[in-house]
Amino acid sequence: MISSVLPTYNRAPLSFVKGQGSWLIEADGRRFLDLGAGIAVNTLGHANPELAQVLKDQADTLWHVSNLYQIPAQQKLADKLVETTFADTCFFTNSGTETAELAIKMARKYFSANGQPERTEIITFEGCFHGRSTGAIAASGSAKMVDGFGPLMPGFVTVPFFDLDIVKAAVTDKTAAIWIEPIQGEGGIRPVPDQDLKALRELCDTNGILLIFDEVQCGVARTGKLFAHEWAGITPDIMMIAKGIGGGFPLGALLATEAAASGMVAGTHGSTYGGNPLGCAVGLKVMEIVTDPNFLAEVNRKAALFSQKLEGLIAAHPDVFESQRGQGLMIGLKCKIAPIDVVNAAYAQDLLTVPAADNVLRLLPPLNISDDDIAEAVKRLDAAASSL
Ligand SMILES: *Cc1c(COP(=O)(O)O)cnc(C)c1O
């Protein structure tokens, strides 16, 4: 008999009833150190008191109003995002996938509204992940994700990750945009080198097409800059964010330049819940905290500490680990065995990690994880690797 919850997930037999900073606690009091953070969501740890207070205050005041009306909390968060990024405007959603849908619509509308309606194609990359909607799975080019769900939305050209000459050759007079994660998350913490991101920016400028960054996983201070593309010193035309921006409250946003957004006039897009006061109040608090230069400096310091300890771990377990990669506290450990075996061994040490493609174990701790907890995490990873 089918379970009452649609059985689309492979769930571990763990069940948490409470969260506290970098720790998750089961009903019997067993405490797990959390290096997954809800897959890069709990930016400021579980049950962060500052976020909880903002959420409670907002809950006592106003939960939901329609986008038929002005929403001051939404306006404040939009202003903050515009003030701190390349963007001139943003649209709020409840998830990353919804921002993927709008990114596709916005890119196509830009060209149809600007006299080039034939430009509908979007170039994407093997191993990318932009969500699970029909549009986002079509964009992925992944046989596993699309199997049985056709007919797929046309208009995506998927190229290898990463060969600049092949990307250049894929640009035609039908191309609307190039769509890429500056660091692939699900694909296995695979960073796009700075010079390649710069080359993509140049390629888009030369051909008059749009550059779309998916920073749903790598954004919001995860890499030690507010957004990952800042390391390369270039900006996109459109950017998806979600995951970390709500600190655990469902919230996403699509950010864009005025030009890229120029086709999206009144009536072209909408959402019932997107930009609701609860999510935006929490999002604003998250932004206030993570945009503090001291906070970002601490993320980079902690990342260096973590990385140094992981070098020792890799050296001590050459049969389990091969290398580390990523940026800031978006860490991938390339494994020599199936990463799910390491994940399971880590569960036995009361440590939570997340597998990814390309034989990579993902470490995505809360950005405010303490130095002691970093040391404890590496100790537990060492015990897990020793048990294999
Ligand atoms: C998680 C993720 C998404 C999808 O976000 P949801 O909130 O699950 O819809 C899209 N892009 C990237 C890079 C992601 O990591």
XYZ file of C-alpha atoms and ligand atoms in Angstrom:
403
model
C 0.000 0.000 0.000
C 1.298 3.437 -0.860
C 2.481 5.557 2.070
C 0.295 8.493 3.044
C 3.155 10.774 1.959
C 3.913 10.302 -1.760
C 7.006 8.051 -1.743
C 9.270 10.238 -3.910
C 12.043 10.581 -1.307
C 14.672 8.130 -0.055
C 14.482 9.099 3.589
C 17.005 8.168 6.279
C 15.463 6.657 9.439
C 16.126 9.844 11.409
C 13.472 12.109 12.847
C 14.250 15.432 14.449
C 11.991 17.230 16.874
C 14.184 20.210 17.728
C 16.969 22.302 16.250
C 19.532 24.410 18.073
C 22.262 26.261 16.164
C 24.274 23.662 14.256
C 22.557 20.756 16.034
C 19.436 18.669 15.372
C 17.898 16.646 18.170
C 15.758 13.482 18.067
C 12.902 12.754 20.479
C 15.148 10.579 22.672
C 17.677 13.419 23.021
C 20.225 12.062 20.502
C 22.058 15.102 19.062
C 23.345 15.281 15.465
C 25.863 17.839 14.253
C 24.322 19.228 11.064
C 26.637 19.795 8.080
C 23.678 19.799 5.682
C 21.677 22.736 7.053
C 18.538 21.624 5.201
C 20.678 21.639 2.036
C 22.166 25.128 2.411
C 18.949 26.584 3.853
C 19.526 27.117 7.587
C 22.115 29.842 6.938
C 22.091 31.077 10.540
C 21.520 27.731 12.261
C 18.362 26.109 13.557
C 15.864 28.128 15.579
C 18.046 31.222 15.375
C 16.699 33.487 18.151
C 16.917 36.711 16.078
C 15.018 35.152 13.158
C 12.490 33.529 15.511
C 11.788 36.906 17.135
C 11.223 38.621 13.775
C 8.919 35.787 12.675
C 6.933 35.933 15.940
C 6.579 39.705 15.737
C 5.384 39.489 12.146
C 3.012 36.603 13.019
C 1.416 38.783 15.680
C 0.950 41.586 13.140
C 0.136 40.352 9.613
C 0.577 36.967 7.898
C -0.748 37.231 4.397
C -2.054 39.927 2.122
C -2.560 39.670 -1.597
C -0.153 41.189 -4.084
C -3.208 43.208 -5.122
C -1.978 45.592 -2.407
C 1.285 47.236 -1.312
C 3.301 44.978 1.041
C 5.773 47.079 3.072
C 7.828 44.081 4.302
C 8.280 42.980 0.672
C 9.282 46.488 -0.397
C 11.939 46.648 2.335
C 13.501 43.326 1.321
C 13.422 44.296 -2.371
C 15.159 47.593 -1.552
C 17.828 45.739 0.447
C 18.487 43.242 -2.375
C 18.662 46.017 -4.967
C 20.961 48.081 -2.754
C 23.405 45.188 -2.147
C 23.517 43.535 -5.600
C 23.711 44.206 -9.370
C 19.923 44.075 -9.564
C 17.452 46.896 -10.181
C 14.338 44.861 -9.413
C 13.202 41.573 -7.897
C 10.210 39.216 -7.824
C 9.524 37.076 -4.747
C 8.678 33.370 -4.784
C 8.403 30.563 -2.225
C 11.088 28.294 -3.708
C 13.998 28.046 -6.111
C 11.998 26.206 -8.766
C 9.554 29.084 -9.100
C 12.453 31.442 -9.808
C 13.586 29.052 -12.574
C 10.180 29.342 -14.246
C 10.281 33.122 -14.093
C 13.872 33.216 -15.377
C 12.764 31.320 -18.504
C 9.738 33.581 -18.993
C 11.717 36.780 -18.403
C 14.500 35.843 -20.841
C 12.045 34.947 -23.613
C 9.868 37.979 -22.967
C 12.885 40.282 -23.104
C 13.504 39.294 -26.723
C 9.862 39.069 -27.796
C 9.258 42.546 -26.359
C 12.419 43.868 -28.042
C 11.728 42.779 -31.605
C 13.652 39.471 -31.621
C 10.912 36.887 -30.934
C 12.998 34.153 -32.605
C 15.427 34.228 -29.669
C 13.825 31.605 -27.406
C 16.633 29.101 -26.782
C 18.507 28.856 -23.501
C 21.909 27.182 -23.185
C 22.284 25.035 -20.040
C 25.022 22.761 -18.689
C 25.280 19.042 -18.015
C 24.990 18.315 -14.305
C 23.014 21.506 -13.648
C 20.039 21.553 -11.296
C 17.412 24.280 -11.475
C 14.451 22.540 -9.817
C 11.781 19.939 -10.539
C 9.118 21.784 -12.523
C 8.559 20.674 -16.118
C 10.558 23.688 -17.329
C 13.422 23.137 -14.908
C 13.762 19.415 -15.709
C 13.717 20.184 -19.433
C 16.529 22.676 -18.779
C 18.567 20.045 -16.925
C 18.973 17.769 -19.927
C 19.155 14.933 -17.377
C 17.721 11.619 -18.611
C 17.000 10.553 -15.031
C 14.995 13.679 -14.144
C 12.887 13.803 -17.326
C 12.163 10.062 -17.735
C 8.445 9.517 -18.270
C 7.481 13.187 -17.963
C 7.455 14.176 -21.634
C 6.635 15.940 -23.824
C 9.252 18.340 -22.519
C 9.284 22.099 -22.911
C 11.394 22.790 -26.006
C 14.057 25.450 -26.275
C 16.967 24.164 -24.185
C 20.410 23.312 -25.518
C 22.526 21.448 -22.974
C 26.301 21.587 -23.348
C 29.129 19.846 -21.413
C 30.336 21.329 -18.118
C 32.580 23.074 -18.969
C 34.049 23.759 -22.425
C 34.044 27.390 -23.515
C 34.540 26.571 -27.208
C 31.469 24.325 -27.187
C 29.434 27.053 -25.448
C 30.554 29.569 -28.081
C 29.635 27.179 -30.890
C 26.183 26.623 -29.320
C 25.252 30.326 -29.527
C 23.045 30.954 -32.585
C 20.590 33.630 -33.739
C 17.947 31.722 -31.734
C 19.826 31.983 -28.432
C 18.205 34.068 -25.691
C 20.378 33.268 -22.692
C 23.103 31.232 -21.037
C 21.987 29.767 -17.722
C 24.537 28.499 -15.200
C 25.235 27.855 -11.503
C 28.533 29.637 -10.654
C 29.146 26.575 -8.465
C 27.096 23.484 -9.298
C 25.490 22.159 -6.110
C 23.625 18.920 -6.853
C 26.122 18.348 -9.668
C 28.881 17.864 -7.093
C 30.183 21.243 -5.836
C 31.745 21.996 -9.210
C 32.917 25.634 -9.399
C 33.093 27.448 -12.736
C 36.568 29.067 -12.774
C 36.516 32.883 -12.551
C 38.023 33.296 -16.019
C 35.246 31.132 -17.514
C 32.513 33.173 -15.811
C 34.179 36.306 -17.213
C 34.310 34.697 -20.663
C 30.579 33.884 -20.451
C 29.832 37.514 -19.568
C 31.848 38.634 -22.587
C 30.181 36.068 -24.852
C 26.725 37.288 -23.779
C 27.678 40.943 -24.280
C 29.149 40.269 -27.717
C 26.007 38.449 -28.858
C 23.465 40.634 -27.072
C 22.107 37.706 -25.030
C 21.310 37.369 -21.340
C 23.425 35.746 -18.634
C 21.367 33.979 -15.960
C 23.000 32.799 -12.726
C 21.342 30.231 -10.492
C 22.627 31.100 -7.022
C 19.882 29.195 -5.207
C 22.500 27.037 -3.462
C 25.754 29.031 -3.715
C 24.270 32.462 -2.900
C 23.507 34.404 0.307
C 27.028 34.429 1.832
C 27.555 30.662 1.432
C 30.854 31.161 -0.436
C 32.149 34.007 1.749
C 30.862 36.748 -0.548
C 27.224 37.791 -0.555
C 26.885 36.097 -3.968
C 29.304 33.596 -5.535
C 29.711 35.498 -8.816
C 31.288 38.401 -6.911
C 34.508 36.333 -6.698
C 34.770 36.613 -10.505
C 34.116 40.355 -10.525
C 31.281 40.154 -13.062
C 27.498 40.346 -12.792
C 24.614 38.493 -14.455
C 21.502 40.010 -16.057
C 19.182 37.729 -14.092
C 19.831 35.777 -10.886
C 17.812 33.158 -8.993
C 18.111 32.980 -5.220
C 16.212 30.905 -2.625
C 17.426 28.366 -0.016
C 19.634 30.533 2.270
C 17.692 33.787 1.900
C 14.854 32.601 4.172
C 17.120 30.945 6.752
C 14.554 28.103 6.850
C 11.415 30.015 5.926
C 10.292 29.207 2.338
C 11.440 32.205 0.303
C 13.008 32.800 -3.089
C 13.557 35.733 -5.405
C 14.429 36.446 -8.992
C 16.732 39.451 -9.317
C 17.262 41.297 -12.600
C 18.613 44.405 -14.226
C 16.099 46.949 -15.450
C 16.877 46.036 -19.065
C 16.498 42.253 -18.583
C 13.190 42.782 -16.770
C 11.851 45.242 -19.332
C 9.330 42.799 -20.819
C 7.743 41.876 -17.488
C 5.007 44.484 -17.316
C 1.814 44.340 -15.231
C -0.104 41.109 -15.758
C 2.793 39.037 -17.151
C 3.562 37.143 -13.910
C 2.221 36.653 -10.410
C 2.085 34.540 -7.248
C -0.400 34.234 -4.400
C 2.116 33.632 -1.614
C 5.268 35.066 -3.188
C 6.554 37.962 -1.116
C 4.281 37.367 1.846
C 5.030 39.429 4.978
C 6.246 36.445 7.057
C 8.882 35.343 4.542
C 10.005 38.870 3.716
C 10.382 39.901 7.366
C 12.650 36.905 7.973
C 14.507 37.447 4.677
C 15.246 41.046 5.576
C 16.733 39.976 8.919
C 18.870 37.337 7.175
C 20.111 39.989 4.724
C 20.882 42.467 7.520
C 23.010 39.839 9.259
C 24.858 38.325 6.298
C 25.695 41.624 4.576
C 27.715 42.758 7.611
C 31.375 42.711 6.438
C 32.357 41.144 9.769
C 29.944 38.271 9.140
C 31.416 37.615 5.694
C 34.961 37.827 7.109
C 33.996 35.206 9.691
C 32.579 32.884 6.999
C 35.925 33.106 5.184
C 37.919 32.546 8.377
C 35.808 29.512 9.320
C 36.091 28.177 5.768
C 39.899 28.377 5.921
C 39.894 26.611 9.294
C 37.566 23.889 7.984
C 39.606 23.438 4.808
C 42.856 23.101 6.738
C 41.361 20.388 8.965
C 39.897 18.599 5.932
C 43.380 18.406 4.365
C 44.418 16.350 7.393
C 41.314 14.177 7.069
C 41.952 13.473 3.378
C 45.610 12.631 4.078
C 44.564 10.260 6.880
C 42.015 8.404 4.711
C 43.413 8.162 1.170
C 41.154 5.168 0.432
C 37.988 7.142 1.248
C 38.723 10.736 0.199
C 40.474 12.081 -2.849
C 40.338 15.886 -2.607
C 38.270 18.883 -1.514
C 36.774 21.653 -3.607
C 34.272 24.497 -3.461
C 34.370 27.971 -1.970
C 33.709 29.262 1.536
C 31.354 26.961 3.436
C 30.141 25.254 0.257
C 32.480 22.294 0.495
C 32.717 19.154 -1.625
C 34.777 16.129 -0.638
C 35.523 14.029 -3.691
C 35.268 10.399 -2.539
C 36.931 7.228 -3.742
C 33.929 5.200 -2.588
C 30.195 5.867 -3.011
C 29.478 9.075 -1.027
C 26.246 7.578 0.328
C 28.407 5.032 2.217
C 30.225 7.937 3.897
C 26.883 9.647 4.634
C 25.619 6.458 6.323
C 28.853 5.972 8.284
C 28.578 9.602 9.415
C 24.996 9.012 10.640
C 26.447 6.373 12.974
C 28.711 9.146 14.370
C 25.705 11.477 14.828
C 26.835 13.687 11.952
C 24.711 14.857 9.008
C 26.222 15.282 5.530
C 24.681 15.303 2.041
C 25.669 13.302 -1.046
C 25.899 14.901 -4.511
C 26.673 13.760 -8.041
C 30.227 13.166 -9.313
C 31.065 11.071 -6.217
C 31.039 14.059 -3.925
C 30.105 14.404 -0.280
C 28.662 17.858 0.441
C 29.379 19.854 3.596
C 27.088 22.893 3.861
C 27.059 23.864 7.541
C 25.206 26.828 9.006
C 27.390 29.856 8.222
C 27.649 30.704 11.925
C 28.926 27.248 12.943
C 31.383 27.587 15.843
C 35.089 26.734 15.615
C 34.531 23.992 18.189
C 31.770 22.467 16.087
C 34.021 22.541 12.999
C 36.674 20.629 14.962
C 34.025 18.222 16.263
C 32.649 17.680 12.732
C 36.071 16.734 11.352
C 36.631 14.405 14.336
C 33.339 12.665 13.536
C 34.149 12.489 9.812
C 37.455 10.898 10.792
C 35.640 8.298 12.922
C 33.151 7.664 10.098
C 35.952 7.156 7.548
C 37.813 4.873 9.989
C 34.708 2.677 10.262
C 34.567 2.059 6.492
C 17.603 23.570 -4.658
C 17.924 24.211 -5.942
C 16.914 24.646 -6.822
C 15.450 24.375 -6.570
O 15.005 24.988 -5.400
P 13.652 24.480 -4.677
O 13.483 25.461 -3.556
O 13.895 23.084 -4.240
O 12.552 24.580 -5.666
C 17.301 25.302 -7.973
N 18.600 25.530 -8.245
C 19.587 25.129 -7.429
C 21.005 25.438 -7.773
C 19.288 24.445 -6.256
O 20.281 24.024 -5.450
